PDB file of C-alpha atoms in Angstrom:
ATOM      1  CA  MET A   2     -84.563  26.203  20.704  1.00 72.00           C
ATOM      2  CA  SER A   3     -85.497  28.856  18.207  1.00 84.00           C
ATOM      3  CA  ILE A   4     -83.200  29.572  15.289  1.00 89.00           C
ATOM      4  CA  THR A   5     -83.250  33.224  16.363  1.00 88.00           C
ATOM      5  CA  ASP A   6     -81.499  32.182  19.558  1.00 86.00           C
ATOM      6  CA  VAL A   7     -78.322  31.938  17.474  1.00 88.00           C
ATOM      7  CA  LEU A   8     -79.048  33.945  14.306  1.00 93.00           C
ATOM      8  CA  SER A   9     -80.454  37.423  13.797  1.00 95.00           C
ATOM      9  CA  ALA A  10     -84.050  37.528  12.573  1.00 96.00           C
ATOM     10  CA  ASP A  11     -83.055  40.327  10.171  1.00 98.00           C
ATOM     11  CA  ASP A  12     -80.184  38.253   8.733  1.00 98.00           C
ATOM     12  CA  ILE A  13     -82.471  35.244   8.304  1.00 97.00           C
ATOM     13  CA  ALA A  14     -85.080  37.387   6.545  1.00 98.00           C
ATOM     14  CA  ALA A  15     -82.433  38.823   4.214  1.00 98.00           C
ATOM     15  CA  ALA A  16     -81.068  35.355   3.392  1.00 98.00           C
ATOM     16  CA  LEU A  17     -84.554  34.014   2.675  1.00 98.00           C
ATOM     17  CA  GLN A  18     -85.354  37.032   0.507  1.00 98.00           C
ATOM     18  CA  GLU A  19     -82.296  36.289  -1.651  1.00 98.00           C
ATOM     19  CA  CYS A  20     -83.616  32.807  -2.469  1.00 98.00           C
ATOM     20  CA  ARG A  21     -87.368  33.272  -2.431  1.00 97.00           C
ATOM     21  CA  ASP A  22     -87.754  32.120  -6.040  1.00 98.00           C
ATOM     22  CA  PRO A  23     -87.283  28.460  -7.024  1.00 98.00           C
ATOM     23  CA  ASP A  24     -83.763  27.526  -8.143  1.00 97.00           C
ATOM     24  CA  THR A  25     -82.174  30.645  -6.626  1.00 97.00           C
ATOM     25  CA  PHE A  26     -80.863  29.037  -3.425  1.00 97.00           C
ATOM     26  CA  GLU A  27     -77.070  29.210  -3.229  1.00 94.00           C
ATOM     27  CA  PRO A  28     -75.696  27.588  -0.052  1.00 91.00           C
ATOM     28  CA  GLN A  29     -72.619  29.828   0.136  1.00 89.00           C
ATOM     29  CA  LYS A  30     -74.652  33.000  -0.212  1.00 94.00           C
ATOM     30  CA  PHE A  31     -77.286  31.792   2.264  1.00 95.00           C
ATOM     31  CA  PHE A  32     -74.624  30.864   4.825  1.00 92.00           C
ATOM     32  CA  GLN A  33     -72.984  34.285   4.505  1.00 95.00           C
ATOM     33  CA  THR A  34     -76.165  36.369   4.599  1.00 97.00           C
ATOM     34  CA  SER A  35     -77.842  34.418   7.402  1.00 96.00           C
ATOM     35  CA  GLY A  36     -74.736  34.485   9.583  1.00 95.00           C
ATOM     36  CA  LEU A  37     -74.194  30.705   9.565  1.00 92.00           C
ATOM     37  CA  ALA A  38     -70.689  31.180   8.168  1.00 91.00           C
ATOM     38  CA  LYS A  39     -69.655  33.239  11.221  1.00 92.00           C
ATOM     39  CA  MET A  40     -70.992  30.943  13.915  1.00 90.00           C
ATOM     40  CA  SER A  41     -69.008  29.200  16.621  1.00 86.00           C
ATOM     41  CA  ALA A  42     -68.665  25.423  16.625  1.00 81.00           C
ATOM     42  CA  SER A  43     -71.246  25.006  19.384  1.00 84.00           C
ATOM     43  CA  GLN A  44     -73.712  27.280  17.598  1.00 85.00           C
ATOM     44  CA  VAL A  45     -73.297  25.303  14.360  1.00 84.00           C
ATOM     45  CA  LYS A  46     -73.991  22.104  16.275  1.00 85.00           C
ATOM     46  CA  ASP A  47     -77.146  23.664  17.750  1.00 86.00           C
ATOM     47  CA  VAL A  48     -78.357  24.645  14.279  1.00 88.00           C
ATOM     48  CA  PHE A  49     -77.570  21.151  12.985  1.00 89.00           C
ATOM     49  CA  ARG A  50     -79.694  19.621  15.740  1.00 89.00           C
ATOM     50  CA  PHE A  51     -82.474  22.078  14.948  1.00 89.00           C
ATOM     51  CA  ILE A  52     -82.472  21.039  11.266  1.00 91.00           C
ATOM     52  CA  ASP A  53     -82.179  17.306  12.059  1.00 93.00           C
ATOM     53  CA  ASN A  54     -85.936  16.568  12.235  1.00 91.00           C
ATOM     54  CA  ASP A  55     -85.651  12.958  13.374  1.00 93.00           C
ATOM     55  CA  GLN A  56     -82.633  13.605  15.635  1.00 92.00           C
ATOM     56  CA  SER A  57     -80.787  10.764  13.873  1.00 92.00           C
ATOM     57  CA  GLY A  58     -77.492  12.659  13.842  1.00 91.00           C
ATOM     58  CA  TYR A  59     -77.697  12.870  10.047  1.00 92.00           C
ATOM     59  CA  LEU A  60     -79.397  15.084   7.513  1.00 93.00           C
ATOM     60  CA  ASP A  61     -80.772  13.338   4.448  1.00 93.00           C
ATOM     61  CA  GLU A  62     -82.361  14.792   1.309  1.00 93.00           C
ATOM     62  CA  ASP A  63     -85.822  14.620   2.865  1.00 93.00           C
ATOM     63  CA  GLU A  64     -84.690  16.893   5.703  1.00 94.00           C
ATOM     64  CA  LEU A  65     -82.702  19.196   3.396  1.00 94.00           C
ATOM     65  CA  LYS A  66     -85.763  19.726   1.195  1.00 96.00           C
ATOM     66  CA  PHE A  67     -87.291  21.662   4.101  1.00 96.00           C
ATOM     67  CA  PHE A  68     -84.039  23.476   5.009  1.00 95.00           C
ATOM     68  CA  LEU A  69     -85.427  26.981   4.387  1.00 97.00           C
ATOM     69  CA  GLN A  70     -88.570  26.240   6.387  1.00 96.00           C
ATOM     70  CA  LYS A  71     -86.409  25.637   9.442  1.00 95.00           C
ATOM     71  CA  PHE A  72     -85.520  29.322   9.289  1.00 95.00           C
ATOM     72  CA  GLU A  73     -89.087  30.511   8.609  1.00 96.00           C
ATOM     73  CA  SER A  74     -92.124  28.246   8.551  1.00 94.00           C
ATOM     74  CA  GLY A  75     -93.641  30.013   5.537  1.00 96.00           C
ATOM     75  CA  ALA A  76     -90.508  29.687   3.402  1.00 97.00           C
ATOM     76  CA  ARG A  77     -90.581  27.573   0.277  1.00 98.00           C
ATOM     77  CA  GLU A  78     -89.196  24.057  -0.066  1.00 98.00           C
ATOM     78  CA  LEU A  79     -85.907  23.632  -1.890  1.00 98.00           C
ATOM     79  CA  THR A  80     -86.326  22.309  -5.401  1.00 98.00           C
ATOM     80  CA  GLU A  81     -85.012  18.842  -6.178  1.00 97.00           C
ATOM     81  CA  SER A  82     -81.956  20.311  -7.907  1.00 96.00           C
ATOM     82  CA  GLU A  83     -81.258  22.687  -5.000  1.00 97.00           C
ATOM     83  CA  THR A  84     -81.608  19.827  -2.508  1.00 95.00           C
ATOM     84  CA  LYS A  85     -79.236  17.630  -4.505  1.00 93.00           C
ATOM     85  CA  SER A  86     -76.771  20.498  -4.871  1.00 90.00           C
ATOM     86  CA  LEU A  87     -76.774  21.183  -1.126  1.00 91.00           C
ATOM     87  CA  MET A  88     -76.324  17.480  -0.401  1.00 91.00           C
ATOM     88  CA  ALA A  89     -73.492  17.145  -2.912  1.00 87.00           C
ATOM     89  CA  ALA A  90     -71.767  20.151  -1.370  1.00 83.00           C
ATOM     90  CA  ALA A  91     -72.057  18.901   2.192  1.00 85.00           C
ATOM     91  CA  ASP A  92     -71.851  15.085   1.934  1.00 86.00           C
ATOM     92  CA  ASN A  93     -68.104  14.547   2.183  1.00 81.00           C
ATOM     93  CA  ASP A  94     -68.183  10.747   2.148  1.00 85.00           C
ATOM     94  CA  GLY A  95     -70.848  10.199  -0.515  1.00 87.00           C
ATOM     95  CA  ASP A  96     -73.229   8.222   1.703  1.00 90.00           C
ATOM     96  CA  GLY A  97     -76.212  10.447   0.940  1.00 90.00           C
ATOM     97  CA  LYS A  98     -76.253  11.972   4.422  1.00 92.00           C
ATOM     98  CA  ILE A  99     -74.624  14.875   6.207  1.00 90.00           C
ATOM     99  CA  GLY A 100     -73.329  13.584   9.508  1.00 82.00           C
ATOM    100  CA  ALA A 101     -73.222  15.217  12.887  1.00 68.00           C
ATOM    101  CA  ASP A 102     -69.625  14.194  13.508  1.00 54.00           C
ATOM    102  CA  GLY A 103     -66.445  15.127  11.685  1.00 39.00           C
ATOM    103  CA  LYS A 104     -65.883  18.257   9.609  1.00 42.00           C
ATOM    104  CA  PHE A 105     -68.069  21.017   8.305  1.00 45.00           C
ATOM    105  CA  THR A 106     -66.754  23.560   5.827  1.00 45.00           C
ATOM    106  CA  PRO A 107     -68.582  26.870   5.996  1.00 42.00           C
ATOM    107  CA  ALA A 108     -68.815  28.970   2.862  1.00 40.00           C
ATOM    108  CA  HIS A 109     -65.807  31.126   3.731  1.00 35.00           C
ATOM    109  CA  GLY A 110     -63.278  28.299   3.879  1.00 39.00           C
ATOM    110  CA  ARG A 111     -62.378  25.040   5.557  1.00 37.00           C
ATOM    111  CA  ARG A 112     -62.906  25.049   9.286  1.00 39.00           C
ATOM    112  CA  ASP A 113     -62.506  21.978  11.418  1.00 36.00           C
ATOM    113  CA  LEU A 114     -65.483  21.753  13.694  1.00 34.00           C
ATOM    114  CA  SER A 115     -64.867  18.202  14.836  1.00 35.00           C
ATOM    115  CA  SER A 116     -65.266  19.310  18.406  1.00 34.00           C
ATOM    116  CA  ALA A 117     -68.760  20.515  17.484  1.00 36.00           C
ATOM    117  CA  GLY A 118     -69.565  17.161  15.952  1.00 39.00           C
ATOM    118  CA  ILE A 119     -70.376  18.315  12.424  1.00 39.00           C
ATOM    119  CA  ARG A 120     -69.256  16.592   9.227  1.00 42.00           C
ATOM    120  CA  GLY A 121     -69.648  17.757   5.656  1.00 44.00           C
ATOM    121  CA  ARG A 122     -68.729  20.493   3.203  1.00 41.00           C
ATOM    122  CA  ALA A 123     -70.512  23.639   2.175  1.00 40.00           C
ATOM    123  CA  VAL A 124     -70.186  25.072  -1.307  1.00 39.00           C
ATOM    124  CA  ARG A 125     -66.962  26.927  -2.009  1.00 37.00           C
ATOM    125  CA  PRO A 126     -66.660  30.018  -4.186  1.00 38.00           C
ATOM    126  CA  ARG A 127     -66.161  29.196  -7.847  1.00 40.00           C
ATOM    127  CA  GLY A 128     -62.597  28.287  -8.680  1.00 44.00           C
ATOM    128  CA  GLN A 129     -61.714  26.989  -5.212  1.00 40.00           C
ATOM    129  CA  THR A 130     -61.213  23.326  -4.580  1.00 40.00           C
ATOM    130  CA  ASN A 131     -61.719  21.137  -1.551  1.00 39.00           C
ATOM    131  CA  ILE A 132     -58.212  20.224  -0.509  1.00 39.00           C
ATOM    132  CA  GLY A 133     -57.353  19.064   2.888  1.00 38.00           C
TER     133      GLY A 133
END
């Protein structure tokens, strides 16, 4: 699978351009610009599998560090603070991993994708809380 099988190459390029400098990656903005926030449950699951390097069913900080490179091989690594921020936003049970089963909350609001097998939370716009 290529990431461009489910996302537009132009949208990916635009999302990567927005965070090309260290400490500029914002998960919500990346999800919106790249098109991740608009994907179907099965597409999200495909992307999750694509990012899950060891196919363990979980994403850990080591895998998240290379998140941007999954969209373009020449992209930069996430900084330690960006990696921790993405993990904190998506690890809903505090185990240090984002699981491939349960809930995933795209940037535009809570969306139950249990049928897709994704668990976690993405960053919400400032002022919104995770209730539910």
